[in-house]
Coordinates of C-alpha atoms in Angstrom, one line a residue:
X1 CA -46.4 52.2 2.8
X2 CA -49.4 49.9 2.3
X3 CA -47.1 46.9 2.7
X4 CA -45.8 48.2 6.0
X5 CA -49.4 48.9 7.2
X6 CA -50.4 45.3 6.2
X7 CA -47.5 44.0 8.2
X8 CA -48.5 46.0 11.2
X9 CA -52.1 44.8 11.0
X10 CA -51.0 41.2 10.5
X11 CA -48.8 41.3 13.6
X12 CA -51.6 43.0 15.7
X13 CA -54.6 40.8 14.7
X14 CA -53.6 37.6 12.8
X15 CA -50.0 36.5 13.7
X16 CA -50.1 33.2 15.6
X17 CA -48.4 32.6 19.0
X18 CA -44.6 32.4 19.0
X19 CA -45.0 29.1 20.9
X20 CA -46.1 27.5 17.7
X21 CA -43.1 26.6 15.6
X22 CA -44.2 23.9 13.2
X23 CA -45.0 25.3 9.7
X24 CA -48.2 23.3 9.2
X25 CA -49.5 24.2 12.7
X26 CA -48.7 27.9 12.1
X27 CA -50.8 27.7 8.9
X28 CA -53.8 26.1 10.7
X29 CA -53.5 28.5 13.6
X30 CA -53.5 31.4 11.2
X31 CA -56.6 30.0 9.4
X32 CA -58.4 29.6 12.7
X33 CA -57.6 33.2 13.8
X34 CA -58.8 34.7 10.5
X35 CA -62.0 32.6 10.6
X36 CA -62.8 33.6 14.2
X37 CA -62.1 37.3 13.4
X38 CA -64.2 37.2 10.3
X39 CA -67.2 35.6 12.0
X40 CA -66.9 38.1 14.9
X41 CA -67.1 41.0 12.5
X42 CA -69.7 39.4 10.1
X43 CA -72.2 38.3 12.8
X44 CA -72.1 41.8 14.2
X45 CA -74.2 43.0 11.3
X46 CA -76.7 40.2 11.8
X47 CA -77.0 41.2 15.5
X48 CA -77.7 44.8 14.6
X49 CA -80.3 43.9 12.0
X50 CA -82.1 41.2 14.0
X51 CA -82.1 43.3 17.1
X52 CA -83.6 46.4 15.6
X53 CA -85.5 45.4 12.4
X54 CA -86.6 41.8 12.9
X55 CA -90.1 41.0 14.2
X56 CA -88.4 38.2 16.2
X57 CA -85.7 39.8 18.5
X58 CA -84.9 36.4 20.1
X59 CA -83.0 35.6 16.9
X60 CA -80.9 38.7 17.5
X61 CA -80.0 37.5 21.0
X62 CA -78.9 34.1 19.5
X63 CA -76.7 35.9 17.1
X64 CA -75.3 38.1 19.9
X65 CA -74.4 35.0 21.9
X66 CA -72.8 33.5 18.8
X67 CA -70.7 36.6 18.3
X68 CA -69.4 36.4 21.9
X69 CA -68.4 32.8 21.3
X70 CA -66.6 33.7 18.1
X71 CA -64.8 36.6 19.9
X72 CA -63.7 34.2 22.7
X73 CA -62.5 31.7 20.1
X74 CA -60.5 34.5 18.4
X75 CA -58.7 35.3 21.7
X76 CA -58.0 31.6 22.3
X77 CA -56.7 31.2 18.7
X78 CA -54.0 33.7 19.3
X79 CA -52.5 31.3 21.9
X80 CA -51.0 27.8 21.5
X81 CA -54.5 26.3 22.2
X82 CA -55.8 27.3 18.7
X83 CA -57.3 23.8 18.2
X84 CA -59.7 24.5 21.0
X85 CA -60.7 27.7 19.3
X86 CA -61.4 25.8 16.1
X87 CA -63.7 23.4 17.9
X88 CA -65.5 26.3 19.6
X89 CA -66.1 28.1 16.2
X90 CA -67.4 24.9 14.6
X91 CA -69.7 24.2 17.6
X92 CA -71.1 27.7 17.6
X93 CA -71.5 27.7 13.8
X94 CA -73.4 24.4 14.1
X95 CA -75.7 25.3 17.0
X96 CA -76.5 28.7 15.5
X97 CA -79.1 27.5 13.0
X98 CA -80.6 25.1 15.5
X99 CA -81.4 27.9 17.9
X100 CA -82.7 30.0 15.1
X101 CA -85.1 27.1 14.2
X102 CA -86.2 26.9 17.8
X103 CA -87.1 30.5 17.9
X104 CA -88.5 30.7 14.4
X105 CA -92.2 30.5 13.6
X106 CA -91.8 28.8 10.2
X107 CA -90.7 25.1 10.4
X108 CA -91.6 23.7 7.0
X109 CA -89.3 21.3 5.0
X110 CA -87.9 24.2 3.1
X111 CA -86.7 26.0 6.2
X112 CA -85.2 22.8 7.6
X113 CA -83.4 22.2 4.3
X114 CA -81.9 25.7 4.5
X115 CA -80.8 24.8 8.0
X116 CA -79.1 21.6 6.8
X117 CA -77.5 23.5 3.9
X118 CA -76.1 25.8 6.6
X119 CA -74.7 22.7 8.4
X120 CA -73.2 21.4 5.2
X121 CA -71.4 24.7 4.8
X122 CA -70.3 24.4 8.4
X123 CA -68.8 21.0 7.6
X124 CA -67.0 22.5 4.6
X125 CA -65.4 25.0 7.0
X126 CA -64.7 22.2 9.5
X127 CA -62.8 20.1 7.0
X128 CA -60.0 22.6 7.0
X129 CA -59.8 22.9 10.8
X130 CA -60.7 19.5 12.3
X131 CA -59.2 16.1 12.1
X132 CA -60.9 13.2 10.4
X133 CA -62.1 11.7 13.7
X134 CA -63.5 15.0 14.8
X135 CA -65.3 15.4 11.5
X136 CA -67.0 12.0 11.9
X137 CA -68.1 12.8 15.4
X138 CA -69.5 16.1 14.2
X139 CA -71.2 14.4 11.3
X140 CA -73.0 11.8 13.5
X141 CA -74.0 14.5 16.1
X142 CA -75.5 16.5 13.2
X143 CA -77.6 13.5 12.1
X144 CA -78.7 12.8 15.7
X145 CA -79.8 16.4 16.1
X146 CA -81.9 16.2 12.9
X147 CA -83.5 13.0 13.9
X148 CA -84.3 14.5 17.3
X149 CA -86.3 17.5 15.8
X150 CA -89.7 15.7 15.8
X151 CA -89.2 14.9 19.5
X152 CA -89.3 18.5 20.8
X153 CA -90.8 20.4 17.8
X154 CA -94.4 19.3 17.3
X155 CA -94.8 20.8 13.9
X156 CA -91.7 19.1 12.5
X157 CA -92.7 15.7 11.2
X158 CA -90.7 12.8 9.8
X159 CA -91.9 13.6 6.3
X160 CA -90.4 17.1 6.6
X161 CA -86.9 15.9 7.5
X162 CA -86.5 12.9 5.2
X163 CA -85.2 14.9 2.2
X164 CA -83.1 17.2 4.3
X165 CA -81.7 14.2 6.2
X166 CA -80.8 12.4 2.9
X167 CA -79.2 15.6 1.6
X168 CA -77.4 16.3 4.9
X169 CA -76.1 12.7 5.0
X170 CA -74.8 12.2 1.5
X171 CA -73.3 15.6 0.8
X172 CA -71.4 16.0 4.1
X173 CA -70.3 12.4 4.0
X174 CA -68.9 13.0 0.5
X175 CA -67.2 16.1 1.7
X176 CA -65.7 14.2 4.7
X177 CA -64.5 11.4 2.5
X178 CA -63.0 13.7 -0.1
X179 CA -61.4 15.8 2.6
X180 CA -59.9 12.8 4.3
X181 CA -58.5 11.6 1.0
X182 CA -57.1 15.0 0.3
X183 CA -55.5 15.1 3.7
X184 CA -54.0 11.7 3.2
X185 CA -52.5 12.9 -0.1
X186 CA -51.3 16.0 1.7
X187 CA -49.9 14.0 4.5
X188 CA -48.2 11.7 2.1
X189 CA -46.6 14.7 0.4
X190 CA -45.6 16.0 3.7
X191 CA -44.0 12.7 4.6
X192 CA -42.2 12.6 1.3
X193 CA -40.9 16.1 1.9
X194 CA -39.9 15.1 5.4
X195 CA -38.2 12.0 4.1
X196 CA -36.4 14.0 1.5
X197 CA -35.4 16.6 4.2
X198 CA -34.2 13.8 6.5
X199 CA -32.1 12.3 3.6
X200 CA -30.7 15.7 2.7
X201 CA -29.9 16.3 6.4
X202 CA -28.2 12.9 6.6
X203 CA -26.2 13.6 3.4
X204 CA -25.3 17.0 4.8
X205 CA -24.2 15.4 8.1
X206 CA -22.1 12.8 6.2
X207 CA -20.6 15.6 4.0
X208 CA -19.8 17.7 7.0
X209 CA -18.2 14.7 8.8
X210 CA -16.2 13.9 5.6
X211 CA -15.1 17.5 5.4
X212 CA -14.1 17.5 9.1
X213 CA -12.2 14.2 8.5
X214 CA -10.5 15.6 5.5
X215 CA -9.5 18.7 7.4
X216 CA -8.3 16.5 10.3
X217 CA -6.3 14.2 8.0
X218 CA -4.8 17.2 6.3
X219 CA -3.4 18.3 9.6
X220 CA -2.8 15.1 11.5
X221 CA -0.9 11.8 11.1
X222 CA -3.4 9.0 10.5
X223 CA -1.5 6.4 12.5
X224 CA -0.4 8.2 15.7
X225 CA -3.1 11.0 15.6
X226 CA -0.3 13.5 16.1
X227 CA -0.2 16.8 14.1
X228 CA 1.7 16.6 10.9
X229 CA 4.3 18.7 9.0
X230 CA 1.8 21.3 7.9
X231 CA 0.9 22.0 11.6
X232 CA 4.5 22.1 12.6
X233 CA 5.4 24.6 9.8
X234 CA 2.5 26.8 10.8
X235 CA 3.5 26.7 14.5
X236 CA 7.2 27.5 13.7
X237 CA 6.1 30.3 11.4
X238 CA 3.9 31.8 14.2
X239 CA 6.7 31.5 16.8
X240 CA 9.2 33.2 14.5
X241 CA 7.0 36.3 14.3
X242 CA 6.0 36.1 18.0
X243 CA 9.6 35.9 19.4
X244 CA 10.7 38.9 17.2
X245 CA 8.5 40.9 19.6
X246 CA 9.7 38.9 22.7
X247 CA 13.5 38.7 22.3
X248 CA 14.0 37.5 25.9
X249 CA 12.5 34.1 24.9
X250 CA 13.1 31.6 22.1
X251 CA 12.2 28.3 20.7
X252 CA 13.9 25.1 19.6
X253 CA 13.1 22.4 17.0
X254 CA 14.2 18.8 17.6
X255 CA 14.2 16.2 14.8
X256 CA 14.0 12.7 16.2
X257 CA 14.6 9.4 14.4
X258 CA 14.3 6.0 16.1
X259 CA 17.4 3.8 16.0
X260 CA 17.1 0.3 14.4
X261 CA 13.4 0.8 13.5
X262 CA 13.9 -0.8 10.1
X263 CA 15.3 -3.9 11.9
X264 CA 12.3 -4.0 14.2
X265 CA 9.9 -3.7 11.2
X266 CA 11.7 -6.4 9.2
X267 CA 12.0 -8.9 12.1
X268 CA 8.8 -8.4 14.1
X269 CA 6.5 -7.2 11.3
X270 CA 4.9 -3.9 10.3
X271 CA 2.1 -4.3 12.7
X272 CA 4.5 -4.3 15.7
X273 CA 6.3 -1.4 14.0
X274 CA 3.1 0.6 13.8
X275 CA 2.2 -0.1 17.4
X276 CA 5.7 1.0 18.5
X277 CA 5.3 4.3 16.6
X278 CA 1.9 4.9 18.4
X279 CA 3.5 4.2 21.8
X280 CA 6.5 6.5 21.1
X281 CA 4.1 9.3 20.0
X282 CA 2.1 8.9 23.2
X283 CA 5.3 8.9 25.4
X284 CA 6.6 12.0 23.6
X285 CA 3.3 13.8 24.1
X286 CA 3.1 12.8 27.8
X287 CA 6.7 13.8 28.4
X288 CA 6.6 17.2 26.9
X289 CA 5.2 20.4 28.4
X290 CA 1.7 21.6 27.6
X291 CA 2.9 24.4 25.4
X292 CA 5.2 22.1 23.3
X293 CA 4.2 20.4 20.1
X294 CA 5.1 16.9 18.8
X295 CA 4.5 15.9 15.2
X296 CA 5.2 12.9 13.1
X297 CA 6.6 13.5 9.6
X298 CA 6.4 9.9 8.4
X299 CA 8.2 6.6 9.0
X300 CA 10.0 6.8 12.3
X301 CA 10.6 10.5 12.1
X302 CA 9.2 12.9 14.7
X303 CA 9.6 16.7 15.1
X304 CA 9.3 18.4 18.5
X305 CA 8.8 22.1 18.9
X306 CA 9.8 23.6 22.3
X307 CA 8.4 27.0 23.1
X308 CA 9.5 29.6 25.7
X309 CA 13.1 28.3 25.8
X310 CA 15.6 30.5 27.7
X311 CA 18.8 28.4 27.5
X312 CA 20.5 25.3 26.2
X313 CA 20.4 23.8 29.7
X314 CA 16.6 23.9 29.6
X315 CA 16.7 21.9 26.4
X316 CA 19.1 19.4 27.8
X317 CA 16.8 19.0 30.8
X318 CA 13.9 18.1 28.5
X319 CA 16.1 15.7 26.6
X320 CA 17.0 13.9 29.8
X321 CA 13.3 13.5 30.6
X322 CA 12.6 12.2 27.1
X323 CA 15.4 9.7 27.4
X324 CA 14.1 8.4 30.7
X325 CA 10.6 8.0 29.3
X326 CA 11.7 6.4 26.0
X327 CA 14.1 3.9 27.5
X328 CA 11.4 2.0 29.3
X329 CA 10.8 -1.3 27.4
X330 CA 7.7 -1.6 25.3
X331 CA 5.7 -4.9 25.3
X332 CA 4.1 -5.4 21.9
X333 CA 2.4 -8.7 21.0
X334 CA 4.5 -10.6 23.5
X335 CA 7.7 -9.0 22.2
X336 CA 9.8 -6.7 24.4
X337 CA 11.1 -3.8 22.4
X338 CA 13.7 -1.4 23.6
X339 CA 13.6 2.1 22.2
X340 CA 16.5 4.4 21.4
X341 CA 16.6 7.5 19.3
X342 CA 18.8 10.1 17.8
X343 CA 18.0 13.8 17.9
X344 CA 19.1 16.9 16.0
X345 CA 18.4 20.3 17.6
X346 CA 18.1 23.7 16.1
X347 CA 17.8 26.8 18.3
X348 CA 15.3 29.3 16.8
X349 CA 16.9 32.6 15.9
X350 CA 15.7 35.8 14.3
X351 CA 17.8 35.4 11.1
X352 CA 16.1 32.2 9.7
X353 CA 12.4 32.7 8.9
X354 CA 11.8 29.6 6.7
X355 CA 10.2 26.7 8.8
X356 CA 11.3 24.1 6.2
X357 CA 14.9 25.2 6.4
X358 CA 14.8 25.1 10.2
X359 CA 13.3 21.5 10.2
X360 CA 15.9 20.6 7.5
X361 CA 18.8 21.8 9.7
X362 CA 17.5 19.8 12.6
X363 CA 17.4 16.8 10.3
X364 CA 21.1 17.4 9.3
X365 CA 22.1 17.6 13.0
X366 CA 20.1 14.3 13.7
X367 CA 22.2 12.5 11.0
X368 CA 25.3 13.6 12.8
X369 CA 24.0 12.4 16.1
X370 CA 23.1 9.0 14.5
X371 CA 26.7 8.2 14.0
X372 CA 27.0 7.7 17.8
X373 CA 25.3 4.9 19.6
X374 CA 22.5 5.1 22.2
X375 CA 20.2 8.0 22.9
X376 CA 22.4 10.7 21.3
X377 CA 21.7 14.3 20.3
X378 CA 23.5 17.0 18.4
X379 CA 23.0 20.8 18.2
X380 CA 23.1 22.2 14.7
X381 CA 25.8 24.5 13.5
X382 CA 26.6 25.9 10.0
X383 CA 29.6 23.6 9.5
X384 CA 27.1 20.7 9.3
X385 CA 25.4 22.4 6.4
X386 CA 28.7 22.9 4.7
X387 CA 29.4 19.2 5.1
X388 CA 26.1 18.3 3.6
X389 CA 26.7 20.7 0.7
X390 CA 30.1 19.1 0.1
X391 CA 28.5 15.7 0.2
X392 CA 25.8 16.7 -2.3
X393 CA 28.4 18.2 -4.6
X394 CA 30.5 15.1 -4.4
X395 CA 27.5 13.0 -5.2
X396 CA 26.7 15.1 -8.3
X397 CA 30.3 14.7 -9.5
X398 CA 30.1 11.0 -8.8
X399 CA 27.0 10.6 -11.0
X400 CA 28.9 12.3 -13.8
X401 CA 31.9 10.1 -13.1
X402 CA 29.7 7.0 -13.6
X403 CA 28.3 8.4 -16.9
X404 CA 31.8 9.3 -18.2
X405 CA 33.4 6.0 -16.8
X406 CA 36.1 8.0 -15.0
X407 CA 37.1 5.1 -12.7
X408 CA 40.4 3.4 -13.1
X409 CA 41.8 0.1 -11.6
X410 CA 45.0 -0.4 -9.8
X411 CA 46.4 -3.8 -9.1
X412 CA 48.3 -4.9 -6.0
X413 CA 50.3 -8.1 -6.5
X414 CA 49.6 -11.2 -4.3
X415 CA 52.7 -13.2 -3.8
X416 CA 53.1 -17.0 -3.2
X417 CA 55.2 -17.2 0.0
X418 CA 57.0 -20.4 -1.1
X419 CA 57.9 -19.5 -4.7
X420 CA 57.8 -15.7 -4.2
X421 CA 56.1 -15.6 -7.6
X422 CA 53.1 -13.4 -8.4
X423 CA 50.1 -15.5 -8.0
X424 CA 47.6 -12.8 -8.8
X425 CA 46.3 -9.4 -7.9
X426 CA 43.7 -7.5 -5.9
X427 CA 41.9 -5.0 -8.1
X428 CA 41.5 -1.7 -6.3
X429 CA 39.3 1.1 -7.7
X430 CA 40.4 4.7 -8.0
X431 CA 38.5 7.7 -9.2
X432 CA 40.2 10.4 -11.4
X433 CA 37.5 13.0 -11.9
X434 CA 37.0 15.2 -15.0
X435 CA 39.3 17.8 -13.4
X436 CA 42.1 15.3 -13.2
X437 CA 41.9 15.2 -9.4
X438 CA 42.2 11.8 -7.6
X439 CA 39.4 11.2 -5.1
X440 CA 40.0 8.8 -2.3
X441 CA 37.8 5.6 -2.1
X442 CA 37.2 6.5 1.6
X443 CA 35.4 9.6 0.3
X444 CA 33.3 8.4 -2.6
X445 CA 32.7 4.7 -1.7
X446 CA 30.3 5.5 1.2
X447 CA 28.3 7.9 -1.0
X448 CA 28.2 5.3 -3.8
X449 CA 26.9 2.7 -1.3
X450 CA 24.3 5.1 0.1
X451 CA 23.0 6.3 -3.3
X452 CA 23.1 2.9 -5.0
X453 CA 25.7 4.1 -7.5
X454 CA 28.0 1.4 -6.2
X455 CA 26.1 -1.1 -8.4
X456 CA 26.9 0.4 -11.8
X457 CA 30.4 1.3 -10.5
X458 CA 30.9 -2.3 -9.4
X459 CA 29.9 -3.8 -12.8
X460 CA 32.2 -1.3 -14.6
X461 CA 35.1 -2.5 -12.3
X462 CA 34.3 -6.2 -13.1
X463 CA 34.2 -5.4 -16.8
X464 CA 37.5 -3.6 -16.8
X465 CA 39.2 -6.4 -14.8
X466 CA 37.9 -9.1 -17.2
X467 CA 39.2 -7.1 -20.2
X468 CA 42.6 -6.8 -18.4
X469 CA 42.6 -10.5 -17.7
X470 CA 42.0 -11.2 -21.3
X471 CA 44.8 -8.9 -22.3
X472 CA 47.3 -10.6 -19.9
X473 CA 46.2 -14.1 -21.0
X474 CA 47.0 -13.1 -24.6
X475 CA 50.3 -11.6 -23.6
X476 CA 51.3 -14.4 -21.3
X477 CA 49.8 -17.6 -22.6
X478 CA 49.9 -20.5 -20.1
X479 CA 50.6 -18.2 -17.2
X480 CA 48.3 -19.0 -14.2
X481 CA 47.1 -16.1 -12.1
X482 CA 43.9 -14.7 -10.5
X483 CA 42.4 -11.3 -9.9
X484 CA 40.3 -10.7 -6.8
X485 CA 37.5 -8.1 -6.8
X486 CA 35.9 -6.6 -3.8
X487 CA 32.1 -6.8 -3.9
X488 CA 29.8 -4.4 -2.1
X489 CA 26.9 -5.7 -0.1
X490 CA 24.3 -3.9 -2.3
X491 CA 25.8 -5.2 -5.5
X492 CA 26.0 -8.8 -4.1
X493 CA 22.4 -8.7 -3.0
X494 CA 21.0 -7.5 -6.3
X495 CA 18.7 -10.1 -7.8
X496 CA 20.3 -10.1 -11.2
X497 CA 23.9 -10.2 -9.9
X498 CA 24.8 -13.7 -11.1
X499 CA 23.3 -13.1 -14.5
X500 CA 25.3 -9.8 -14.9
X501 CA 28.6 -11.6 -13.9
X502 CA 27.9 -14.3 -16.4
X503 CA 27.2 -11.7 -19.2
X504 CA 30.5 -9.9 -18.5
X505 CA 32.5 -13.1 -18.4
X506 CA 31.0 -14.3 -21.7
X507 CA 31.4 -10.9 -23.3
X508 CA 35.1 -10.8 -22.6
X509 CA 35.5 -14.5 -23.3
X510 CA 37.6 -15.4 -20.2
X511 CA 37.8 -18.5 -18.1
X512 CA 36.0 -17.7 -14.8
X513 CA 38.8 -19.5 -12.8
X514 CA 40.8 -16.3 -13.1
X515 CA 38.3 -14.4 -11.0
X516 CA 38.0 -14.2 -7.3
X517 CA 35.4 -12.3 -5.4
X518 CA 36.0 -10.8 -1.9
X519 CA 33.1 -10.4 0.5
X520 CA 32.9 -8.9 4.0
X521 CA 32.3 -11.2 6.9
X522 CA 29.4 -9.1 8.2
X523 CA 27.4 -9.7 5.0
X524 CA 27.7 -13.5 5.4
X525 CA 26.8 -13.5 9.1
X526 CA 23.9 -11.1 8.8
X527 CA 22.2 -12.8 5.9
X528 CA 23.4 -16.4 6.1
X529 CA 20.8 -18.2 4.1
X530 CA 20.5 -15.7 1.2
X531 CA 24.3 -15.3 1.0
X532 CA 24.8 -19.1 0.9
X533 CA 22.5 -19.5 -2.1
X534 CA 24.2 -16.6 -4.0
X535 CA 27.7 -18.0 -3.2
X536 CA 26.7 -21.4 -4.5
X537 CA 25.6 -19.9 -7.8
X538 CA 28.8 -17.9 -8.0
X539 CA 30.9 -21.0 -7.5
X540 CA 28.9 -22.8 -10.2
X541 CA 30.2 -20.2 -12.6
X542 CA 33.7 -21.3 -11.7
X543 CA 34.8 -18.3 -9.7
X544 CA 36.6 -18.5 -6.3
X545 CA 35.4 -16.8 -3.1
X546 CA 37.4 -15.0 -0.4
X547 CA 36.4 -13.7 3.0
X548 CA 38.0 -10.2 3.4
X549 CA 39.2 -8.8 6.7
X550 CA 38.5 -12.1 8.5
X551 CA 38.4 -11.8 12.3
X552 CA 37.6 -8.1 12.5
X553 CA 33.8 -8.5 12.7
X554 CA 31.5 -10.6 14.9
X555 CA 32.6 -13.9 13.5
X556 CA 30.3 -16.9 13.5
X557 CA 32.6 -19.9 12.7
X558 CA 29.6 -22.1 11.9
X559 CA 29.3 -20.7 8.3
X560 CA 32.9 -21.6 7.4
X561 CA 32.3 -25.3 7.0
X562 CA 28.9 -25.0 5.3
X563 CA 29.5 -22.2 2.7
X564 CA 31.6 -22.5 -0.5
X565 CA 34.6 -20.4 0.7
X566 CA 38.1 -20.9 -0.8
X567 CA 40.3 -18.4 0.9
X568 CA 40.4 -16.4 4.2
X569 CA 42.1 -13.1 4.1
X570 CA 43.8 -11.9 7.4
X571 CA 43.2 -8.2 8.0
X572 CA 46.3 -6.0 8.2
X573 CA 45.4 -5.0 11.8
X574 CA 46.6 -8.4 12.9
X575 CA 49.8 -8.2 10.8
X576 CA 50.8 -4.8 12.1
X577 CA 53.4 -5.2 14.9
X578 CA 53.0 -9.0 14.7
X579 CA 53.8 -10.3 18.2
X580 CA 52.2 -11.7 21.4
X581 CA 48.4 -12.2 21.2
X582 CA 48.3 -11.0 17.6
X583 CA 50.7 -13.6 16.6
X584 CA 48.6 -16.3 18.3
X585 CA 45.5 -15.0 16.5
X586 CA 47.1 -15.2 13.1
X587 CA 48.4 -18.7 13.8
X588 CA 44.9 -19.8 14.9
X589 CA 43.3 -18.3 11.8
X590 CA 45.8 -20.1 9.5
X591 CA 45.3 -23.4 11.2
X592 CA 41.5 -23.0 11.2
X593 CA 41.6 -22.3 7.4
X594 CA 43.8 -25.3 6.7
X595 CA 41.6 -27.6 8.7
X596 CA 38.7 -26.6 6.5
X597 CA 40.8 -27.0 3.3
X598 CA 41.1 -23.3 2.7
X599 CA 44.1 -21.1 1.8
X600 CA 45.1 -17.9 3.5
X601 CA 46.2 -14.5 2.3
X602 CA 47.9 -12.1 4.8
X603 CA 47.6 -8.5 3.7
X604 CA 49.6 -5.5 5.0
X605 CA 53.0 -7.2 4.8
X606 CA 55.5 -4.4 5.1
X607 CA 58.7 -6.0 6.5
X608 CA 60.8 -9.0 6.0
X609 CA 60.1 -10.0 9.6
X610 CA 56.4 -10.1 9.0
X611 CA 56.9 -12.1 5.8
X612 CA 59.1 -14.7 7.6
X613 CA 56.6 -15.1 10.5
X614 CA 53.5 -15.7 8.3
X615 CA 55.5 -17.9 6.0
X616 CA 56.7 -20.0 9.0
X617 CA 53.1 -20.3 10.2
X618 CA 52.1 -21.8 6.8
X619 CA 50.4 -18.8 5.2
X620 CA 50.2 -19.4 1.4
X621 CA 49.9 -15.9 0.1
X622 CA 50.9 -12.4 1.1
X623 CA 50.3 -8.9 -0.2
X624 CA 51.6 -5.5 1.0
X625 CA 54.1 -2.7 0.4
X626 CA 57.0 -5.0 1.2
X627 CA 56.6 -6.3 -2.4
X628 CA 54.6 -3.6 -4.1
X629 CA 52.0 -0.9 -3.6
X630 CA 49.0 -0.9 -6.0
X631 CA 50.1 -0.1 -9.5
X632 CA 48.5 0.5 -12.9
X633 CA 47.9 -2.4 -15.3
X634 CA 51.1 -1.8 -17.3
X635 CA 53.3 -2.0 -14.2
X636 CA 51.3 -4.9 -12.9
X637 CA 51.9 -6.9 -16.1
X638 CA 55.6 -6.9 -15.4
X639 CA 55.1 -9.0 -12.3
X640 CA 53.8 -11.7 -14.5
X641 CA 57.1 -11.8 -16.3

């Protein structure tokens, strides 16, 4: 109750103007208001007494005038001009004793001393209300007034004012100095507080900016500034629930991957690759509708969310627009880059509610589209998922097959066309899994290449072949033959490949001249320099080198005379139905090999006519079903006899 009453009285009589917002100014304004109000009330008693009981009523009139001034200062102090009110109070307070002295009949040194003590008290009040400069002005005016007393008051002599003057000079000056020092300390503290506040505000600003940046980075790709997977998942989740209530509309998710991006990165540099990703992100955003969303998952993978889709035709229309915008060449650091992409598309439905699965299905469809060239796209269907599951299941079995060494080697004889004696074999890998089922190399070799399992599989093949060579050498001493082994690109490019081959040869204690290694022509052409160094080291071991399927790739004949190649192997596609242009090609390859001191193997010989033709052309070796299909090691050993 009392607290509420005090609050009401404060708001009515003391609360400063709302226009004053600074804390220190509010404090000073409040002090001025309280002082003005107190003086107004207090002087009222003096007016009453001096007016009715004093023998000198003129003093009462002086007090009444002072009360009026105090009341006016009170009214002014309730406004934003409180400083003027403070000056008015101090001025009235200072002039009050002077007027009393003028109207008083007693003017001795004691009376003047009391007057000056009054002025000293006035200065004490003033120190809390006035600035240092205002105090000094007030102080000097006070001294001048005292010195002027003898001029207009005949009974006030110099002797009477000397002591009061000394007192009124030293004490007020000390108060002023102390007050100014105290104010400087206060000002310094205020400045320190302001500095601390400014530093805290700066730290808070930095913290806020960092939090905003963290939130932004958590939802956006740093490179392209596009939204990221988290945003895409959230948008898909929202649309799944939205379109359940609006079944007349739908959405689609497109997973896009740039074609040949790794080649661009490797040849032109990562800086160019990054700029290309930024440009692609910009083109996608500009090409799509306002309600659609494009995000970057990482690398060269983008996911596009199309909203309010009514039909497949509408999606195809958007795809056509994307293709037109992306096919425009990009100029990056004086390099012209052509962009192509593969896209997988999933139509949103009410059955699938997991955004990650929807994005994953679009990814599966994209890999199907990537098998075709150019700007291609593929719509997802459940058979794709079944294919992926089968592939993963085969990969799992393949890993167990590597651990259990389930791979076997078949050998297809290579026949000397002149003597018709077995000159060697080509080692061909087969996989008989733990269930006893034979798995075609066409099924498991691509997976082994993709997963890197081809490397341990390849070394296992080389080790088995070397053990078999040792066994045949022991069984047929003095018999000359070779076994050729197909090398995968990944295995050949391994940094420790030569050391591994050396270890296997030394472990099985065979002469490396019995080994031949077959490489694809594409590997040699694509990585000419690296391949040349590796081939030279392989030849230094004593092994021979064949180029497999010669003529079927994008041949570059310049490598033939500079690389250590011993034999060219003519692909079976040239031998099949050998006549006309094919016959001319085979003849040309054989002559080319002979001019470079190389021998030739023709594979795929299935008829006596084919045998006679390549023999007439000068081909040294043949292999094919005409003599034998691939057989196990026991059957292959009979050919040596």
